[in-house]
Short mmCIF file of C-alpha atoms in Angstrom, two decimals:
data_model
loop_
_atom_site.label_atom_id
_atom_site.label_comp_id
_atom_site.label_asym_id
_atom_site.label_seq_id
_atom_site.Cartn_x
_atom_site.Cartn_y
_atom_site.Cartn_z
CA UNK A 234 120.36 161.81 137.35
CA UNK A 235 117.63 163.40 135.29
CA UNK A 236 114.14 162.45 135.52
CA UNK A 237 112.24 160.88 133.08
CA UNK A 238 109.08 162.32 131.84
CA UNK A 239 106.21 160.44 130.83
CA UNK A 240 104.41 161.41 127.56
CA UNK A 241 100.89 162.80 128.09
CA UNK A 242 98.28 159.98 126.60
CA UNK A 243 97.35 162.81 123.79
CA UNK A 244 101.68 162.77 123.27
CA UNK A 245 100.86 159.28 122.84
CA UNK A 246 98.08 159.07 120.57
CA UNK A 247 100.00 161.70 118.58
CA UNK A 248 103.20 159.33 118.37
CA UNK A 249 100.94 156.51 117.31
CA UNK A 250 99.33 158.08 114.45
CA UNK A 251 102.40 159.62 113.37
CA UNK A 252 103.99 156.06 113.05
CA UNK A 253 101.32 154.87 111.53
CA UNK A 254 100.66 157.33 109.02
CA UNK A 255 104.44 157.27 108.21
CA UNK A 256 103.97 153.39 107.48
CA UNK A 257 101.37 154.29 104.89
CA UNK A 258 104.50 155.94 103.01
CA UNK A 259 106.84 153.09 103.06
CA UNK A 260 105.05 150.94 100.38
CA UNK A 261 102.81 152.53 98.18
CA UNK A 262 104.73 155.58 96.85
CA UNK A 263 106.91 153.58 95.05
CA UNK A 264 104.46 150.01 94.11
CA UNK A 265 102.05 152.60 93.56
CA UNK A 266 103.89 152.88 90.31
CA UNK A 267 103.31 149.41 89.15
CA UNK A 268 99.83 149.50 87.63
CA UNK A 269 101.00 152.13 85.63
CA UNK A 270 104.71 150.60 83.99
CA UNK A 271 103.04 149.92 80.77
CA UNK A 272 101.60 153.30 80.26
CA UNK A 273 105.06 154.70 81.15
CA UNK A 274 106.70 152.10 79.40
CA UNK A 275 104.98 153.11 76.10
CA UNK A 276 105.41 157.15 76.88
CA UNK A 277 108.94 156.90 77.03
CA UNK A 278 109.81 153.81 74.60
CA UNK A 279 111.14 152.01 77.63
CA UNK A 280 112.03 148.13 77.40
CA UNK A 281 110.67 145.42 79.47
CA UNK A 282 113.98 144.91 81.51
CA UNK A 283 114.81 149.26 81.95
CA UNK A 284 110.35 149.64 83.02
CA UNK A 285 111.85 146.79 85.83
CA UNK A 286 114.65 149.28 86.70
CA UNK A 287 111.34 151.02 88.40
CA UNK A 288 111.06 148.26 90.59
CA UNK A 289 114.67 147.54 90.87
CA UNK A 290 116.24 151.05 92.12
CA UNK A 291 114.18 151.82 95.13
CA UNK A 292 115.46 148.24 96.28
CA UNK A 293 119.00 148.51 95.41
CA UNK A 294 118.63 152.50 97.85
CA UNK A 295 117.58 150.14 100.48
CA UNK A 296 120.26 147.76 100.51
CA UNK A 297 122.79 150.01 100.01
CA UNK A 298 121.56 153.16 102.49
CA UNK A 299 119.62 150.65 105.19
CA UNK A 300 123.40 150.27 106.90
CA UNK A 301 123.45 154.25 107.21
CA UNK A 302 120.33 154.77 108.59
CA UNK A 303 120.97 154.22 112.39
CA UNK A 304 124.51 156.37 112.13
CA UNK A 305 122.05 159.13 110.72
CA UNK A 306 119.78 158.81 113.31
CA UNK A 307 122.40 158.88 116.11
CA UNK A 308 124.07 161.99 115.62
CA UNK A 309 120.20 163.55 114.98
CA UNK A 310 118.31 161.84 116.57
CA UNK A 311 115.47 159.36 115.30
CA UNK A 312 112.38 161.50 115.08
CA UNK A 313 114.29 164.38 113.06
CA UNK A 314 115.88 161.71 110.66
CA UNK A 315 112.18 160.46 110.34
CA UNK A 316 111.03 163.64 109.00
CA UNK A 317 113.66 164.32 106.81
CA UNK A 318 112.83 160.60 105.47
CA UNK A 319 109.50 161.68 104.87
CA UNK A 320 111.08 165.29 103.38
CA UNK A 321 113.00 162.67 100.74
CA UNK A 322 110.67 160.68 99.62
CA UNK A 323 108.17 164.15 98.47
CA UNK A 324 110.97 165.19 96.79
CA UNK A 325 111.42 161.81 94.99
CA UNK A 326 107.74 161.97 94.34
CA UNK A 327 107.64 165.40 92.32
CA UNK A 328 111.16 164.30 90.76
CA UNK A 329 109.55 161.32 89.64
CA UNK A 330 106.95 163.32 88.22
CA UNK A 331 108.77 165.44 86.01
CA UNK A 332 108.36 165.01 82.44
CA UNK A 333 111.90 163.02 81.25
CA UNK A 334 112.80 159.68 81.76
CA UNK A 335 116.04 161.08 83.52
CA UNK A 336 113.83 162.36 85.95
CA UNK A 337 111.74 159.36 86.63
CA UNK A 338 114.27 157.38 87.54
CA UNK A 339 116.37 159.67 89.44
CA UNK A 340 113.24 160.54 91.05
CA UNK A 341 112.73 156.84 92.09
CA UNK A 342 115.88 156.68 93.38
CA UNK A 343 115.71 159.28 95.77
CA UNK A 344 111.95 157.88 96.99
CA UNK A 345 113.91 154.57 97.96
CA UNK A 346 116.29 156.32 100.07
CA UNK A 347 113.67 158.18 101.93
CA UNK A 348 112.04 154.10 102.52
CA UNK A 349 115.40 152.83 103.43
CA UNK A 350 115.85 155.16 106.31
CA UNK A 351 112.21 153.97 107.61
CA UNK A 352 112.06 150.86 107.24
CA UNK A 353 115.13 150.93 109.60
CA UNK A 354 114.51 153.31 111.94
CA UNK A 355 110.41 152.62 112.22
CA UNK A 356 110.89 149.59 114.04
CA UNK A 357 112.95 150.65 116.01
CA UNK A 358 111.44 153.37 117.25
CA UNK A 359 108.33 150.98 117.81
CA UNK A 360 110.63 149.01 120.11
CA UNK A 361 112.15 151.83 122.19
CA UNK A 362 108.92 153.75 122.68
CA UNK A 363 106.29 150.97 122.83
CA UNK A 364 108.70 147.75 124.22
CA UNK A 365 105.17 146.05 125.98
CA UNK A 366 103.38 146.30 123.02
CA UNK A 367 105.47 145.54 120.21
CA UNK A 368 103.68 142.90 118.19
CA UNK A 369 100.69 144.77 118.20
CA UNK A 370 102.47 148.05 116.83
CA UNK A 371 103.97 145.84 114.40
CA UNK A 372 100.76 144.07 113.38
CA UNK A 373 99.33 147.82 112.95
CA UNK A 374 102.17 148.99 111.15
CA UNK A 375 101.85 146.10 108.88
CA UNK A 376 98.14 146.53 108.18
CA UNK A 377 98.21 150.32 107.85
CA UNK A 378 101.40 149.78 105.02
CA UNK A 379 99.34 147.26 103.23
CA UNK A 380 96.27 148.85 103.17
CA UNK A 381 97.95 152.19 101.87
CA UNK A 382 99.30 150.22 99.18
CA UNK A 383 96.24 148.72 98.50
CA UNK A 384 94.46 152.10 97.84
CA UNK A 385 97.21 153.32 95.91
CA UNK A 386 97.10 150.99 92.96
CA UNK A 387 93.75 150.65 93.15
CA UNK A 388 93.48 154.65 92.78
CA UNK A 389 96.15 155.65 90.33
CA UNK A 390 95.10 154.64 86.88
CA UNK A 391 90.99 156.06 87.73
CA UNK A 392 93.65 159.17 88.66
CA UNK A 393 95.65 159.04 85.44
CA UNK A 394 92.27 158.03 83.08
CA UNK A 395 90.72 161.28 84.35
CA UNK A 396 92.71 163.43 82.46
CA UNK A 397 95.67 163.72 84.94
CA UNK A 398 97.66 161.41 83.19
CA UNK A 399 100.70 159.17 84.74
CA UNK A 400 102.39 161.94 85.77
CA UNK A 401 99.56 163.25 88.01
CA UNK A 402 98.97 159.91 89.27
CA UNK A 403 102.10 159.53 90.35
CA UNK A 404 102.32 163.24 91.39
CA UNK A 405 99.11 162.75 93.67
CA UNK A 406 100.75 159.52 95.57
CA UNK A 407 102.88 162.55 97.67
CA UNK A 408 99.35 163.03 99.58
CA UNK A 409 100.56 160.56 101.74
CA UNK A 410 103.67 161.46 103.35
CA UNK A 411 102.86 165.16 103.29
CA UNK A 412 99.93 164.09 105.63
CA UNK A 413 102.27 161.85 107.51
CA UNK A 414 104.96 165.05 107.64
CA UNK A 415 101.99 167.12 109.29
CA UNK A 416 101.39 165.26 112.11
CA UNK A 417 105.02 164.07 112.71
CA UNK A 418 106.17 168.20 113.55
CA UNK A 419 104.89 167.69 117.15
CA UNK A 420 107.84 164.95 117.20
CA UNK A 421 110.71 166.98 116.43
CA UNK A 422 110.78 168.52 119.71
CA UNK A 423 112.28 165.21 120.53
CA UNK A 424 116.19 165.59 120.76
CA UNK A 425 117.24 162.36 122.01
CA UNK A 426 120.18 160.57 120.13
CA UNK A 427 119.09 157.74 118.70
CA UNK A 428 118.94 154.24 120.29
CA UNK A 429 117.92 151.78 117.48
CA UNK A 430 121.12 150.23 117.41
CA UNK A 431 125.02 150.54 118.53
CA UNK A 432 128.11 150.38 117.19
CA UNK A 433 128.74 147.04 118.58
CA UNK A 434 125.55 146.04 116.70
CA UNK A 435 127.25 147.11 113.09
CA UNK A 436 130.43 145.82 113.80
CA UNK A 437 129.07 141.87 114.66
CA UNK A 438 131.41 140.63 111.54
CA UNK A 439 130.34 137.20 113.35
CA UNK A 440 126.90 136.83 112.37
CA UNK A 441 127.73 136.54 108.91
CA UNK A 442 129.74 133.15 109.49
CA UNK A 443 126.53 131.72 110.79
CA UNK A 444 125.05 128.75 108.55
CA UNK A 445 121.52 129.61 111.17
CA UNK A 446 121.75 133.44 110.14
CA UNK A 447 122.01 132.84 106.61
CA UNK A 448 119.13 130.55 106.55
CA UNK A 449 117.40 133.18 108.11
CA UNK A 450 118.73 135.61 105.90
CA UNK A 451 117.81 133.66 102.75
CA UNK A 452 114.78 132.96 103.88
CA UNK A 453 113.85 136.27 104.08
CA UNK A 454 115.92 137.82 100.95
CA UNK A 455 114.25 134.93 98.66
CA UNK A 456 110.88 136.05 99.75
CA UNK A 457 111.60 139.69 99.50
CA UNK A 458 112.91 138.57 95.77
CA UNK A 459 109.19 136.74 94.47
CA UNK A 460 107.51 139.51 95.88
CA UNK A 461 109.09 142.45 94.59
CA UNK A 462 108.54 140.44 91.31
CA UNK A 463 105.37 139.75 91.83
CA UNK A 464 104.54 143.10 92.77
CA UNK A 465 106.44 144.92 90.02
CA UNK A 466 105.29 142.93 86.93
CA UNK A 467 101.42 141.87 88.02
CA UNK A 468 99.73 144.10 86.50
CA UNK A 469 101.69 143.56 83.27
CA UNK A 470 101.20 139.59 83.56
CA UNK A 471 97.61 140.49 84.04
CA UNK A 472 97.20 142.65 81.10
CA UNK A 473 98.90 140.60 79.26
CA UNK A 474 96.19 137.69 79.98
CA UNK A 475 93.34 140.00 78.95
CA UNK A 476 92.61 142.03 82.46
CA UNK A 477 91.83 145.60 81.81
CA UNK A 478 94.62 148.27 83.49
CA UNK A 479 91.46 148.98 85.78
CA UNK A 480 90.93 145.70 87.12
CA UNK A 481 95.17 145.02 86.77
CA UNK A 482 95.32 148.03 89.05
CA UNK A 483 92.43 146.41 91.62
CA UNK A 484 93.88 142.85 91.87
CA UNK A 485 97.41 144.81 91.95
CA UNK A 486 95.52 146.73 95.09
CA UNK A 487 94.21 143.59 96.58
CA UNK A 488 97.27 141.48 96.96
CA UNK A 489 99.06 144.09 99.19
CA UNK A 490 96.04 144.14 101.62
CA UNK A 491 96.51 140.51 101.28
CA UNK A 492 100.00 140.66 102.46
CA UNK A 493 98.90 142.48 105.69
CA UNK A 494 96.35 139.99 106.27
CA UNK A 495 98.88 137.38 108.77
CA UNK A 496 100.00 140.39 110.54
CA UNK A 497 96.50 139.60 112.57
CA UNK A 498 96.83 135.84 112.78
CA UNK A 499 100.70 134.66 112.72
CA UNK A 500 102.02 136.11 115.93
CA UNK A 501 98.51 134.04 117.28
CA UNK A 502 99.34 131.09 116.04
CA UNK A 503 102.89 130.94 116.51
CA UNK A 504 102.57 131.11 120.54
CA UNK A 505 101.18 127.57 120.03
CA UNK A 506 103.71 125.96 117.89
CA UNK A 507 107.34 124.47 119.67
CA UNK A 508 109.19 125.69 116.16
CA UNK A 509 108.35 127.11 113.14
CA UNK A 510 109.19 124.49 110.18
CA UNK A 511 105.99 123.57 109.19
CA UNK A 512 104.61 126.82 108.81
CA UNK A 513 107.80 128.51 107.60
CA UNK A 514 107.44 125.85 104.70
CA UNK A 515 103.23 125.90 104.10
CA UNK A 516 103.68 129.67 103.59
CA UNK A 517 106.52 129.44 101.49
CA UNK A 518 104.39 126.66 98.83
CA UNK A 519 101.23 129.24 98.52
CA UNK A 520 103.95 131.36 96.92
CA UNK A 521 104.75 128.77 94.65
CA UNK A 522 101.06 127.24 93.70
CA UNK A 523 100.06 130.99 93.58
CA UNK A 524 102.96 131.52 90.59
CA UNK A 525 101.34 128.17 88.54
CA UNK A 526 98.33 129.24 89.31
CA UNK A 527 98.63 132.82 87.71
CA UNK A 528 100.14 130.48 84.76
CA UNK A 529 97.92 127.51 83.96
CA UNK A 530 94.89 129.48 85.48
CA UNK A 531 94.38 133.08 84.76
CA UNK A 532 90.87 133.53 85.11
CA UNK A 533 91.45 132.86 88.77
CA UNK A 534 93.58 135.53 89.07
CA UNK A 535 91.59 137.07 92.36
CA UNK A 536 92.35 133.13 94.23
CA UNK A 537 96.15 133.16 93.29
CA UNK A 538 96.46 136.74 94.18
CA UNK A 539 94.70 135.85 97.70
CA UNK A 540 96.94 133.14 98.22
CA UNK A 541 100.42 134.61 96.98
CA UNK A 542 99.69 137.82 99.12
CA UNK A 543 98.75 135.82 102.46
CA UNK A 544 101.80 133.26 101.89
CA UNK A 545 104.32 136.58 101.12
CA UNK A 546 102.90 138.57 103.87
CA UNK A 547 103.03 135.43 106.60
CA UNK A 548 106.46 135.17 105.06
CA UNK A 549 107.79 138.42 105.76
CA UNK A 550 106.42 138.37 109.16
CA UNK A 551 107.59 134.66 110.07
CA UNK A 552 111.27 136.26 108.86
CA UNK A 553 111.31 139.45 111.26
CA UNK A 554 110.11 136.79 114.27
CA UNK A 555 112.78 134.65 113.27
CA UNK A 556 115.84 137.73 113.83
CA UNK A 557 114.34 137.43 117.27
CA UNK A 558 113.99 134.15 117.78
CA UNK A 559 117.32 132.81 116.48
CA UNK A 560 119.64 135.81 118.14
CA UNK A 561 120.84 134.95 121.69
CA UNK A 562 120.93 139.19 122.49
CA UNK A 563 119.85 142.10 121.60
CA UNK A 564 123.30 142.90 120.11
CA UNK A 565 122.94 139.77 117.65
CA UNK A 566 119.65 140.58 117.30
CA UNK A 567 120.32 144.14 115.46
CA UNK A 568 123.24 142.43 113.74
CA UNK A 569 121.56 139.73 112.17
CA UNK A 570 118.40 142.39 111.23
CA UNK A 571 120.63 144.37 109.20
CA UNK A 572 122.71 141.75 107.61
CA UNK A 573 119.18 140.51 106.56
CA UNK A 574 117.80 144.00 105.08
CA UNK A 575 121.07 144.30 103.33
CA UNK A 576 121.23 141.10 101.58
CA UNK A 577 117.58 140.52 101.00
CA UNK A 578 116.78 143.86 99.20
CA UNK A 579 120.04 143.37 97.26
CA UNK A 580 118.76 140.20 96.24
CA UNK A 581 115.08 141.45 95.88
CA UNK A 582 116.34 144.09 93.31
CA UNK A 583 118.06 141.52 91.06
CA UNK A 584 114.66 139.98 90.13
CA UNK A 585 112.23 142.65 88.05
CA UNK A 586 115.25 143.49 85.31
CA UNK A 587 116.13 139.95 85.35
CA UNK A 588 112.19 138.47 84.76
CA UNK A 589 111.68 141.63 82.43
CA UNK A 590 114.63 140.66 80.46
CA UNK A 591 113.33 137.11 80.10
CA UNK A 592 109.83 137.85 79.09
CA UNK A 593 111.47 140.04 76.33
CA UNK A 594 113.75 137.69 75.22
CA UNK A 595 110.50 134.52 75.39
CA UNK A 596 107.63 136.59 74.25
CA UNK A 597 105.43 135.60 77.34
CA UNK A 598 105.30 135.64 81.49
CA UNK A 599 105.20 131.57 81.39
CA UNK A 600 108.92 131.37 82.02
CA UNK A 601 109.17 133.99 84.43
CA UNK A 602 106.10 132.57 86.84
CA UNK A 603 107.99 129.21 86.63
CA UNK A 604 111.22 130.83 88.02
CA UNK A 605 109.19 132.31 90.90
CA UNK A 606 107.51 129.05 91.63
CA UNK A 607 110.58 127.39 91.57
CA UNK A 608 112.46 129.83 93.80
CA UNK A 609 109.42 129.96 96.08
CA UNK A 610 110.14 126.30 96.59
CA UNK A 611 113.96 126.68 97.61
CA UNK A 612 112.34 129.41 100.19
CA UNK A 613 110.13 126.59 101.66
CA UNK A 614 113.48 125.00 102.36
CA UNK A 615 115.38 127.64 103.89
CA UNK A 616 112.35 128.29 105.69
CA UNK A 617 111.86 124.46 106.95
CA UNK A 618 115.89 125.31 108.29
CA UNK A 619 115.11 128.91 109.61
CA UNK A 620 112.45 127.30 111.15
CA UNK A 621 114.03 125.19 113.79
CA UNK A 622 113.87 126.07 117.30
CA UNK A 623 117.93 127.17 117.81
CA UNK A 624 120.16 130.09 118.56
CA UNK A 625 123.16 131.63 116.91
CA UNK A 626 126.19 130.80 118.26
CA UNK A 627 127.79 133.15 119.80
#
């Protein structure tokens, strides 16, 4: 039997900061984009519902690619397929760059595939290499990808207004994950196989006759849907209202810190609670008062934007917890997580096109923020379901 050898705490340290400057990657190279959709829009003659396409393919690379992820990392391990994530998603980023509209989307494209393989395999390497502390990884991960994001849309149109242009802004968004591929090379002297899931896992055809897994499911897939509309078409909604692409690109900034907000306070508060119902449900109705609010009230946009971020971020957090909560093993567990990253980005990516398309065919963003309001509200009741304190069958 071979003996296991204990990283040095500086192996450590280096492991943590590697994670977490990967997680700064995951987010903001592609949302990043948003605050600047109407500049590109209007370079390239782009309609409403193709600008959403933006939005739309990095979403429809994580659905599709998520499920190969974990067979990638197993035959090379997890910390090699992490770097060549990272190696992806700089390409996308000069791609994207590139002067055509060709380019920019297959650019975009490529960027999403690069996510998809992290936002698999980053969690689980969290779990395998830090199994006593995993909520707090989780809750840094969180608040390091929000905050990233944050300071990407807050940065890029200053970036483009300074003579860079679009292109540079987008171009200068690959600072992150060539940092992040810097201090990951100490990592790939790691040669293990992966171990974030097994073939067991992927073949758990079971899960998916589950009315408690697709509540779970929905629940998260609905909420990945509102935000990845929200996110996509804000700063257009904003403009559109009379907000400068400066202070689009700020409140834009603000609600993904917003989002990483509950990653401090849910796992607190749900120690004390016997199920999650009434707080699946509370978080799911900020989403939808946020979406009226942006509506009826647009000179509050900083309030709504407070609101929609905290209730989407407590969301998505409240939705990984469940996969745990509601899986009787380990086995189930990784089933259920990757039947609900497969159907909830699929479902996520149907929404920009589809509210682009409808604010080009009504003229405004009214109809549109009452479809997210509305769907926010059949979240609440998935999330009131999700919410109760059961297992899967097995």
């Amino acid at each position: 039997m071979s003996k296991v050898i204990q990283p040095s705490r500086r192996q450590t340290l280096l492991l943590i900061v590697g994670i977490l400057l990967i997680a700064t990657t995951l987010r903001v190279t592609f949302t990043g984009a948003a605050p600047l959709l109407d500049s590109i829009r209007a370079d390239y003659g782009l309609s409403t519902a193709w600008t959403g396409m933006l939005t739309t393919l990095p979403l429809l690379a994580f659905g599709l690619f998520s499920p190969l992820a974990a067979g990638v990392a197993r035959r090379f391990g997890v910390e090699r397929s992490l770097f060549a994530a990272l190696v992806l998603i700089c390409a996308g980023i000069a791609v994207r760059s590139l002067p055509s509209a060709t380019f920019l989307y297959v650019g975009t494209a490529i960027i999403g595939c690069g996510i998809a393989m992290g936002n698999v395999l980053l969690p689980g390497l969290i779990k395998r290499d830090f199994a006593g502390h995993v909520a707090r990884m989780i809750g840094a991960y969180s608040l390091t990808m929000g905050a990233a994001a944050a300071i990407g849309s807050v940065l890029v149109v200053p970036i483009a207004m300074s003579g860079a242009g679009w292109h540079g802004a987008l171009l200068a968004l690959m600072a992150f994950p060539l940092v992040a591929l810097l201090f990951w090379l100490p990592q790939l002297r790691q040669h293990a196989p992966g171990t974030v899931t097994t073939s067991r896992s992927l073949h758990n055809k079971g899960i998916w006759r589950s009315a408690l897994a697709w509540q779970v499911t929905l629940f998260l897939g609905i909420n990945s849907l509102v935000y990845y509309v929200v996110i996509g078409w804000l700063p257009a909604i904003l403009i559109s209202q009379g907000y400068s692409e400066a202070q689009a690109g700020s409140l834009h900034g603000l609600l993904q810190l917003a989002t990483a907000v509950p990653g401090l306070l849910i796992p607190i508060i749900l120690h004390k609670l016997k199920d999650q119902r009434g707080i699946a449900i509370i978080v799911a109705i900020m989403c939808a008062i946020s979406a009226i609010g942006y509506w009826l009230f647009p000179q509050q946009a900083v309030v709504w934007t407070l609101i929609f971020g905290c209730g989407s971020g407590a969301t998505m957090i409240l939705g990984l917890t469940f996969i745990g909560l509601r899986a009787g093993s380990a086995h189930q567990a990784a089933a259920l997580s990757g039947m609900a990253q497969s159907v909830g980005y699929l479902l996520a990516a149907c929404g920009p096109p589809v509210m682009g398309k409808i604010h080009d065919a009504s003229g405004d963003w009214h109809i549109p923020l009452i479809a997210v309001a509305v769907i926010s509200l059949v979240m609440a009741v998935f999330g009131g379901l999700a919410g109760r304190a059961r297992e899967i069958s097995s």
